[in-house]
mmCIF file of C-alpha atoms in Angstrom:
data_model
loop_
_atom_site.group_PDB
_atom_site.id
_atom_site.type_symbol
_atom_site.label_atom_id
_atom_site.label_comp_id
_atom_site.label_asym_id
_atom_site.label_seq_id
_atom_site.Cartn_x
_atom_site.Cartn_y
_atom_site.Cartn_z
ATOM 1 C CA UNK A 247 -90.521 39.175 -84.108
ATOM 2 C CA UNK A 248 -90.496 35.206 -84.152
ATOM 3 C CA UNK A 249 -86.677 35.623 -85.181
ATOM 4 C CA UNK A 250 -86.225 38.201 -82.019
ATOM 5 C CA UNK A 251 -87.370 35.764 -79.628
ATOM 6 C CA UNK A 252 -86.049 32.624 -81.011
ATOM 7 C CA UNK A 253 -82.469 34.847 -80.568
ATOM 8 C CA UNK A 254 -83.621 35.809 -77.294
ATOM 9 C CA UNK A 255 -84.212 32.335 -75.900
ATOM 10 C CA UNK A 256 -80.717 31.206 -77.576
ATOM 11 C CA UNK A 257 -78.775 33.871 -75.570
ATOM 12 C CA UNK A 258 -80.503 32.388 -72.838
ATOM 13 C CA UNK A 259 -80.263 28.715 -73.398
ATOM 14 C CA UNK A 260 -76.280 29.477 -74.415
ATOM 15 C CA UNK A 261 -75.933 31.994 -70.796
ATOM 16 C CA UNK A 262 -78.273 29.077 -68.663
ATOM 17 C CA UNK A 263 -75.212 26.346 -70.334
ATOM 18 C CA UNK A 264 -71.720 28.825 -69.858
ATOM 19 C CA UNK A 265 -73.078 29.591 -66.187
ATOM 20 C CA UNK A 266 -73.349 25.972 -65.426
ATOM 21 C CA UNK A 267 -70.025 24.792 -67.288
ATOM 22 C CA UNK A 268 -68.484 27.936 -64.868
ATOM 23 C CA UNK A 269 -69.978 26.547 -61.514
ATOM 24 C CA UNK A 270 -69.018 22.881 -62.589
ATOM 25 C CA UNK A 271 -65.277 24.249 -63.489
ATOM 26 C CA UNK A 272 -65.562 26.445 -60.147
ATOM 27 C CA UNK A 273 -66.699 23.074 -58.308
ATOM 28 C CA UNK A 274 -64.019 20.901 -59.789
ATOM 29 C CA UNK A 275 -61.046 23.421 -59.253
ATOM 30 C CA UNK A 276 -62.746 23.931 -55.832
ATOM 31 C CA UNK A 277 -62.543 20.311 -54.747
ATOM 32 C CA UNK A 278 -59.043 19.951 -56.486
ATOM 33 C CA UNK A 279 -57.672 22.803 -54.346
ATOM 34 C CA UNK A 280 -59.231 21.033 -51.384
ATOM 35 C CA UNK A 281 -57.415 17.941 -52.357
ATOM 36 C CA UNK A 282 -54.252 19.448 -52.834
ATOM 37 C CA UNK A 283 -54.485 21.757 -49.370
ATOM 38 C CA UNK A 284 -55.147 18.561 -47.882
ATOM 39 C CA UNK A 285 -51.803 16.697 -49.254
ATOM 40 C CA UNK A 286 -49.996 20.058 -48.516
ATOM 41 C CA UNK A 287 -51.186 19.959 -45.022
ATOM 42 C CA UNK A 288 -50.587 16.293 -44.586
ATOM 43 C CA UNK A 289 -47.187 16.629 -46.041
ATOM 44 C CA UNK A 290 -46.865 19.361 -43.853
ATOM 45 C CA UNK A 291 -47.968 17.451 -40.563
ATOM 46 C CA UNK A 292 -45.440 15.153 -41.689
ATOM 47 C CA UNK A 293 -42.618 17.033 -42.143
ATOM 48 C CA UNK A 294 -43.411 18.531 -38.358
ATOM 49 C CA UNK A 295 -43.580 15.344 -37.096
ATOM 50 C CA UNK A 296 -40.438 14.091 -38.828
ATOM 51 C CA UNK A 297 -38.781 17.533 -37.281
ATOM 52 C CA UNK A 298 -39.952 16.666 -33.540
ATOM 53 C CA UNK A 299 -39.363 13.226 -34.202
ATOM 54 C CA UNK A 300 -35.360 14.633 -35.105
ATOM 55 C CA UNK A 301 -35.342 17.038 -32.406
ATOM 56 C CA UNK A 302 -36.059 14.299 -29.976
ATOM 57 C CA UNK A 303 -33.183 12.020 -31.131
ATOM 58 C CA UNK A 304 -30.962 15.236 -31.453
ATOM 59 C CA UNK A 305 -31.843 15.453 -27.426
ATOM 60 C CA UNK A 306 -31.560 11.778 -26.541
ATOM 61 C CA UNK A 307 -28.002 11.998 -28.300
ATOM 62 C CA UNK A 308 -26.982 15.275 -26.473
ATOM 63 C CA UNK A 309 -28.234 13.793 -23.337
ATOM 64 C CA UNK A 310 -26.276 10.518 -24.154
ATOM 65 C CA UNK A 311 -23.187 12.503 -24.781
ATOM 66 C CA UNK A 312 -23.792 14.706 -22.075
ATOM 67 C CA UNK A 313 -24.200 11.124 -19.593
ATOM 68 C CA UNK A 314 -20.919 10.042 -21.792
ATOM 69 C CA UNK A 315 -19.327 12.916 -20.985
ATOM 70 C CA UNK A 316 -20.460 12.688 -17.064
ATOM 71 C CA UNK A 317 -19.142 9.481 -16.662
ATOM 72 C CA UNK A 318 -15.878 10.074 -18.168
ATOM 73 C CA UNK A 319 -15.102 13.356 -16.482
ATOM 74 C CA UNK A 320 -16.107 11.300 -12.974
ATOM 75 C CA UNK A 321 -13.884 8.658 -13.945
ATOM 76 C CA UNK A 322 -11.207 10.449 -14.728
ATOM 77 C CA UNK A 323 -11.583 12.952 -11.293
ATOM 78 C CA UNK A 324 -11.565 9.396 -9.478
ATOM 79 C CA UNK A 325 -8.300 8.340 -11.356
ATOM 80 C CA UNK A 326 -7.086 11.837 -10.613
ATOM 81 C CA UNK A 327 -7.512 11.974 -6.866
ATOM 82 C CA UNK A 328 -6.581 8.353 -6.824
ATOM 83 C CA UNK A 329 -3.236 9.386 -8.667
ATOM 84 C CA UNK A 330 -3.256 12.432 -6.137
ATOM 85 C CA UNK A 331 -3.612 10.454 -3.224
ATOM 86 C CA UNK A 332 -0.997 7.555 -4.680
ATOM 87 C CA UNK A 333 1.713 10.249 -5.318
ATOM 88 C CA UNK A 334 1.058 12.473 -1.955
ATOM 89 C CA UNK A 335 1.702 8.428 0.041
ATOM 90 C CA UNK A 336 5.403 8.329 -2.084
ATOM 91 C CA UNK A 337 6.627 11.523 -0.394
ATOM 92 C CA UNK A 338 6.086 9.824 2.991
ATOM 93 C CA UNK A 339 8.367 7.728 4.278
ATOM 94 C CA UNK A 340 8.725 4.834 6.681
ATOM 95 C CA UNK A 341 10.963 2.994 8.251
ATOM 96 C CA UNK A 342 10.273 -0.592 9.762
ATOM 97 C CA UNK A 343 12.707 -1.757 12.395
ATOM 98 C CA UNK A 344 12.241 -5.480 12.980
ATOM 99 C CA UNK A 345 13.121 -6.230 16.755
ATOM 100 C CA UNK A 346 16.278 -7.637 17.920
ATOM 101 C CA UNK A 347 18.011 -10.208 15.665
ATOM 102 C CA UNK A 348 19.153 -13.994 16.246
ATOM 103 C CA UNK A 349 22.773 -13.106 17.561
ATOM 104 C CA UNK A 350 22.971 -11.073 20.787
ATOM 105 C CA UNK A 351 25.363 -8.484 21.152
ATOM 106 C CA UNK A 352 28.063 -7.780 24.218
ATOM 107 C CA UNK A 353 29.095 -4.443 23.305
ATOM 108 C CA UNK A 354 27.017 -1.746 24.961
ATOM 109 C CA UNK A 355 26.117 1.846 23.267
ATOM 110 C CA UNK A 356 25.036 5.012 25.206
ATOM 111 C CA UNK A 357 20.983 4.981 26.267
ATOM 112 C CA UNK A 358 20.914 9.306 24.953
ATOM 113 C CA UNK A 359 23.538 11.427 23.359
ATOM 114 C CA UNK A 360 23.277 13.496 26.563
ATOM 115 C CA UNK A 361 24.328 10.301 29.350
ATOM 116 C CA UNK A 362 26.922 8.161 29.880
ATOM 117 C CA UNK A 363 24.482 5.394 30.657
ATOM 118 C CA UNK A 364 24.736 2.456 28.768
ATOM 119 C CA UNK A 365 23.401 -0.669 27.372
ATOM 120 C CA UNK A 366 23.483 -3.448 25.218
ATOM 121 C CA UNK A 367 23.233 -2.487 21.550
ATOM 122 C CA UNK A 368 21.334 -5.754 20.436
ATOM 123 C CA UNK A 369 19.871 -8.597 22.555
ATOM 124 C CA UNK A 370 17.504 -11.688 20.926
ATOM 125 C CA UNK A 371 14.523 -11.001 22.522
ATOM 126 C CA UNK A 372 12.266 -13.569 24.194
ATOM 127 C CA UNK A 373 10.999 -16.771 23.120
ATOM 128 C CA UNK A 374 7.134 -18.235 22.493
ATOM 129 C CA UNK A 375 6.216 -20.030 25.516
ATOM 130 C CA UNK A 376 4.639 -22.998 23.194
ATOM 131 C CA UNK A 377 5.438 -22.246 20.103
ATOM 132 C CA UNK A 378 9.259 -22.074 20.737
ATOM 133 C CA UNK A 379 9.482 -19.285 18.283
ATOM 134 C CA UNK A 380 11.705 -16.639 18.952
ATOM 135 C CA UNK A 381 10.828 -13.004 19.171
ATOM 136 C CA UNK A 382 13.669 -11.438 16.388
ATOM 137 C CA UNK A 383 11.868 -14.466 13.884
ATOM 138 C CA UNK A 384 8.278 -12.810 14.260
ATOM 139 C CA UNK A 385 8.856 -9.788 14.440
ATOM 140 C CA UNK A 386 10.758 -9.794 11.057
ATOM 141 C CA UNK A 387 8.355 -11.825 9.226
ATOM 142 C CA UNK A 388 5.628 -8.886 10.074
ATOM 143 C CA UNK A 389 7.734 -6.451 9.303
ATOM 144 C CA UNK A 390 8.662 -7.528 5.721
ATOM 145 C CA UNK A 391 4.608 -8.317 5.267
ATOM 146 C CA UNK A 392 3.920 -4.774 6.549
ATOM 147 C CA UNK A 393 6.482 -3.446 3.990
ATOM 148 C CA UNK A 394 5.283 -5.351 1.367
ATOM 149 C CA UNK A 395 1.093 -3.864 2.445
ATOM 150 C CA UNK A 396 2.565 -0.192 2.728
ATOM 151 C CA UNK A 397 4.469 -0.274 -0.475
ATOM 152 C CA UNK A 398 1.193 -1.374 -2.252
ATOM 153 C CA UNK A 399 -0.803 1.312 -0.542
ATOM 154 C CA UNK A 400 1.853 3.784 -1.960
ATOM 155 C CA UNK A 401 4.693 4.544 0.925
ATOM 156 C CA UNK A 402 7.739 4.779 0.754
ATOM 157 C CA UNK A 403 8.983 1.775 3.246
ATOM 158 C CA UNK A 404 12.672 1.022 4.088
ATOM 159 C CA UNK A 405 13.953 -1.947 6.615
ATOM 160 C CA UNK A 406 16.607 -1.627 8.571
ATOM 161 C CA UNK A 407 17.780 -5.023 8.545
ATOM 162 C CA UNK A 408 17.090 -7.382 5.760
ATOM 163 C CA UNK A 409 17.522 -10.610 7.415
ATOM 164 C CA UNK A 410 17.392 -11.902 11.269
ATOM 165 C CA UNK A 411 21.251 -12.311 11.339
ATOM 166 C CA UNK A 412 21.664 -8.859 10.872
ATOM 167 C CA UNK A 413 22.928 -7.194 13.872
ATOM 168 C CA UNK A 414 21.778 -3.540 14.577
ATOM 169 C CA UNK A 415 22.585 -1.262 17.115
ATOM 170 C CA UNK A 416 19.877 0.658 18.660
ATOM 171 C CA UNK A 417 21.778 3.911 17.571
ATOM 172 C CA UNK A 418 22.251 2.762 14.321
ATOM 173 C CA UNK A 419 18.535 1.614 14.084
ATOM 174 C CA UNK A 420 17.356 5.383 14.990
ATOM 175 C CA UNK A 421 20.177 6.876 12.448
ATOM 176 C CA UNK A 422 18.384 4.649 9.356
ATOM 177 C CA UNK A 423 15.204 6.689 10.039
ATOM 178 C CA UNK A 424 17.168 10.297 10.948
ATOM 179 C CA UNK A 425 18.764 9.674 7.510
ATOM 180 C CA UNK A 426 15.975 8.923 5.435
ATOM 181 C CA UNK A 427 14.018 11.636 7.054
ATOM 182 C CA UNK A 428 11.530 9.336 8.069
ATOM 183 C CA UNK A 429 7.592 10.881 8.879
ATOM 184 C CA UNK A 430 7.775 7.514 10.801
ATOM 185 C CA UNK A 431 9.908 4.994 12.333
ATOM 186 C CA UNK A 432 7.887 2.259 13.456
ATOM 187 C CA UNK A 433 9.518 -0.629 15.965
ATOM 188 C CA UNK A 434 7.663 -4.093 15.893
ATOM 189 C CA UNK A 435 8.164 -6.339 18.983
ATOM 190 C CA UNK A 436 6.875 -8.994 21.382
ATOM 191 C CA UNK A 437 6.603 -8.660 24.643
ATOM 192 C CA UNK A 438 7.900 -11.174 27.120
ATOM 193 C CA UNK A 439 7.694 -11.820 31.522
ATOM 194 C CA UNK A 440 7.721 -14.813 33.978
ATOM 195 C CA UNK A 441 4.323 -14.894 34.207
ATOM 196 C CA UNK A 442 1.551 -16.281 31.532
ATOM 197 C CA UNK A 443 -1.026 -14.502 32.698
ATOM 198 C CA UNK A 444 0.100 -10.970 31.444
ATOM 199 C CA UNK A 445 -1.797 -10.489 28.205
ATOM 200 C CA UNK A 446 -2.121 -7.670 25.350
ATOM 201 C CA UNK A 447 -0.749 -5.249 23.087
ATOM 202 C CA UNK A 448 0.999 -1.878 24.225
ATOM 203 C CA UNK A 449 2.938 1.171 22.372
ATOM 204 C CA UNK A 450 5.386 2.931 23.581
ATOM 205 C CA UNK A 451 6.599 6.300 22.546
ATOM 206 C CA UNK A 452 9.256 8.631 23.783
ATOM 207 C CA UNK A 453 9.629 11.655 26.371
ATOM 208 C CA UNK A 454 11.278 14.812 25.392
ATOM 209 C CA UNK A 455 15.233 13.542 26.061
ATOM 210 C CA UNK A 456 18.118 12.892 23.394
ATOM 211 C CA UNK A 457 17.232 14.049 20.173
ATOM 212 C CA UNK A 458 13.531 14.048 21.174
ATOM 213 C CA UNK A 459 12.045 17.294 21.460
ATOM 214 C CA UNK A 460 8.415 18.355 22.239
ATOM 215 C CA UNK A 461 7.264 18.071 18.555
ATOM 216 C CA UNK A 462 8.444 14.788 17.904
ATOM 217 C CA UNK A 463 7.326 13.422 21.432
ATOM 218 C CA UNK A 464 3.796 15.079 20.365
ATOM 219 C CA UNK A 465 3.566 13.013 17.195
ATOM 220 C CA UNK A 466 4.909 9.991 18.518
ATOM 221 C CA UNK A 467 2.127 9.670 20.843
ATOM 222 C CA UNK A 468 -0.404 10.884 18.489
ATOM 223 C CA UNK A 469 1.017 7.834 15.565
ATOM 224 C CA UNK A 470 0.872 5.381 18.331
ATOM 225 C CA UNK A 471 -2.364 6.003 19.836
ATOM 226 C CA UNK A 472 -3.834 5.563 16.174
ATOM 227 C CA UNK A 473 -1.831 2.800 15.147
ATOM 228 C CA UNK A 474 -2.563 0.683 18.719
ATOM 229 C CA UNK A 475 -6.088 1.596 18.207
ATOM 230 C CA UNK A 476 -6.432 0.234 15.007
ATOM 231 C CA UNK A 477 -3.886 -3.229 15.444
ATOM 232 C CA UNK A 478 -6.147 -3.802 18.692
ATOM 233 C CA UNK A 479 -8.904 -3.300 16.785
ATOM 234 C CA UNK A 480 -8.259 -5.099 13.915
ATOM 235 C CA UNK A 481 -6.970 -8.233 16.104
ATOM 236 C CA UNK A 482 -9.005 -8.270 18.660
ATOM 237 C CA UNK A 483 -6.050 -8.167 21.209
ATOM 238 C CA UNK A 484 -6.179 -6.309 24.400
ATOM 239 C CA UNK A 485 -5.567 -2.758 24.087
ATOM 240 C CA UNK A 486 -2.885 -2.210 27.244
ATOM 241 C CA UNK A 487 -2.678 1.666 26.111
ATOM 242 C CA UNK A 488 0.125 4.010 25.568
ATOM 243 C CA UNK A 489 3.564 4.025 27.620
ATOM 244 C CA UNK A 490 5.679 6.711 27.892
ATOM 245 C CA UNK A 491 9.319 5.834 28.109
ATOM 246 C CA UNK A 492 12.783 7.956 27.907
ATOM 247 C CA UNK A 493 14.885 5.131 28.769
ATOM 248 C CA UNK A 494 15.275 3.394 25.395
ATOM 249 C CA UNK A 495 18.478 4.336 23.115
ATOM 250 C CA UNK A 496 16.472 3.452 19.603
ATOM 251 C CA UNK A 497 14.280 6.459 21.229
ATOM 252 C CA UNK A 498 16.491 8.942 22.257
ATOM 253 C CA UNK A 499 18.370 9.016 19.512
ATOM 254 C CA UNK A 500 16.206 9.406 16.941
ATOM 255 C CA UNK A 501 15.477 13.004 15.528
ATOM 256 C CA UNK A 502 12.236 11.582 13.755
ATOM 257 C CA UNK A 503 8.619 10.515 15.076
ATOM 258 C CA UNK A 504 9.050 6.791 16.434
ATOM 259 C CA UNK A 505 7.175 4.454 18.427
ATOM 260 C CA UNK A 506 7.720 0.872 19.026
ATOM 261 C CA UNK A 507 4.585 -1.439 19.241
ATOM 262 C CA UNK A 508 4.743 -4.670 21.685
ATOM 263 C CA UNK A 509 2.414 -6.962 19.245
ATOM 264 C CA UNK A 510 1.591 -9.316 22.531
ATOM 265 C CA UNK A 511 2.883 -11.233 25.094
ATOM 266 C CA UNK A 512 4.672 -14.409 23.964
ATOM 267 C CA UNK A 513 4.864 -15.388 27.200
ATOM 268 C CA UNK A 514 1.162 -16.004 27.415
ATOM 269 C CA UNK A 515 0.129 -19.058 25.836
ATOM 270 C CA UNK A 516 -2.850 -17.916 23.373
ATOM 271 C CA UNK A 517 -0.825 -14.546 21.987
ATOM 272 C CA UNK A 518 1.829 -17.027 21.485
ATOM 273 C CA UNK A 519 0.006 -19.120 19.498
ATOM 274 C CA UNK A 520 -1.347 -16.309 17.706
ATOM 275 C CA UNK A 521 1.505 -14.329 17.043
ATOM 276 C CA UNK A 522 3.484 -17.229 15.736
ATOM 277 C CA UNK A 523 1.219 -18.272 13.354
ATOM 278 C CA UNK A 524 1.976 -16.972 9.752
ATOM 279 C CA UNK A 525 -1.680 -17.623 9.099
ATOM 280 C CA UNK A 526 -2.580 -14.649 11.127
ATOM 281 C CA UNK A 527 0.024 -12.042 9.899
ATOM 282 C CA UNK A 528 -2.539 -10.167 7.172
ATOM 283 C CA UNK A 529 -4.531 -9.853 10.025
ATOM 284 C CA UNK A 530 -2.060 -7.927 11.976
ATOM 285 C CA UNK A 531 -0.233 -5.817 9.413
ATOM 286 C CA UNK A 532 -3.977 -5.096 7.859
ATOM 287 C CA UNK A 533 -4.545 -3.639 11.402
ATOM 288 C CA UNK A 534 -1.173 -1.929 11.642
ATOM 289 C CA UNK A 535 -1.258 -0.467 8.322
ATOM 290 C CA UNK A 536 -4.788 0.926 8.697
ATOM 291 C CA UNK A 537 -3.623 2.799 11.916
ATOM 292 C CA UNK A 538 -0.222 4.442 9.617
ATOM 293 C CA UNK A 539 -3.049 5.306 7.705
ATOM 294 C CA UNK A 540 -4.707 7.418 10.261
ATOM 295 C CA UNK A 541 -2.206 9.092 10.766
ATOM 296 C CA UNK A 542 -1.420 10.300 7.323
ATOM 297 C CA UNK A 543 -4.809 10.962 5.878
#
């Protein structure tokens, strides 16, 4: 019986011991699972925040390219319409016809195809009151400074005369434009009477007569209007408005839109200086060429 019980309380002692080595073992593994959940879910926190951390520089980057690409594409539409607008100005041509030269003519020419009337083919022009400076010598130092502005801008620009020696008929002045097929032929001059009072700037375009006919007369006065608007403008000069004329042979024989710009009086003391200083010609082809402009945009 002694033997029983001393068996019975070893089972026990030897259950009480296995039971508590189990919950230790349970304990341990339970806290090492614990530890290792934790690292997996830290590892895994980091590996999310390493993938939004990647997503966000995968977006800057797109939305850097995607700015990149913005730019560019703007830049190059620019350069485009810029190329656009440079190559539509190189079908348009116009001519610049330099007012009278330094050697008058005696030979006269007919003032339309359609009359017998004649004039003069080429005269010299008048003279600065102060300055002493000829009209045919200002009048061709604009005109090659215009050229030289409108070429720039993208036109193509033709003189008819090169030099102020160069003697030009009227008729042969309005054929250099009807051969060229000139969108323009633009006349520069100075204006000129006994007294000094008369002052400002004037166009004149032609009346249906000639070679003139109602759609060139139309955009004659339409050119000049916007080119006298904007040389007035530009200058400052006093805007005398738009003539009407079918008296003049470079008109009536010309087949093309023409108009012929009086720049000022020389006769008047202040447009004479004015006009007769070089200083003052970017001025005046700056406001000339602006007003072609207008007319071609």
């Amino acid at each position: 019986m002694k033997k029983f019980m001393k068996f019975i309380l070893l089972t026990l002692s030897l259950s009480i011991l296995l039971f508590g080595c189990t919950n230790n073992k349970s304990k341990v593994n339970s806290s090492d699972s614990n530890t290792v959940n934790s690292k997996i879910n830290s590892e895994s926190d980091n590996i999310i925040n390493d993938t939004k951390d990647i997503d966000k520089s995968n977006n800057k980057e797109k939305k850097n390219t995607k700015d990149a690409n913005s730019t560019s594409n703007n830049k190059n539409l620019n350069e485009s319409n810029l190329n656009k607008n440079t190559n539509n100005l190189k079908k348009i041509t116009i001519v610049i016809d330099p007012g009278h030269s330094s050697k008058s003519s005696n030979e006269k020419e007919c003032v339309s195809p359609d009359s017998k009337e004649k004039k003069l083919k080429d005269t010299s022009g008048a003279t600065g009151v102060s300055s002493g400076i000829p009209e045919y010598t200002i009048t061709h130092k604009i005109s090659i400074k215009l050229k030289n502005l409108l070429e720039k801008e993208g036109y193509n620009v033709i003189l008819t005369k090169d030099n102020i020696n160069e003697q030009r008929s009227n008729i042969e002045r309005a054929n250099i434009g009807n051969k060229a097929n000139a969108n323009l032929l633009i006349r520069i001059h100075c204006d000129g009477v006994d007294s000094p009072n008369a002052k400002g700037a004037s166009m004149l375009v032609p009346e249906v007569k000639g070679y003139v006919t109602e759609n060139i007369a139309k955009k004659s006065y339409s050119y000049g209007e916007k080119i006298l608007n904007s040389y007035t403008k530009t200058t400052g000069i006093y805007n005398r408005g738009v003539v009407k004329r079918d008296d003049l042979t470079g008109f009536n024989w010309s087949k093309v839109p023409v108009v012929l710009l009086e720049l000022g009086f020389i006769s008047n003391p202040k447009e004479d200086s004015y006009l007769s200083n070089d200083k003052n010609y970017n001025q005046i082809c700056e406001g000339i060429a602006q007003g072609i402009n207008n007319c071609f945009k």
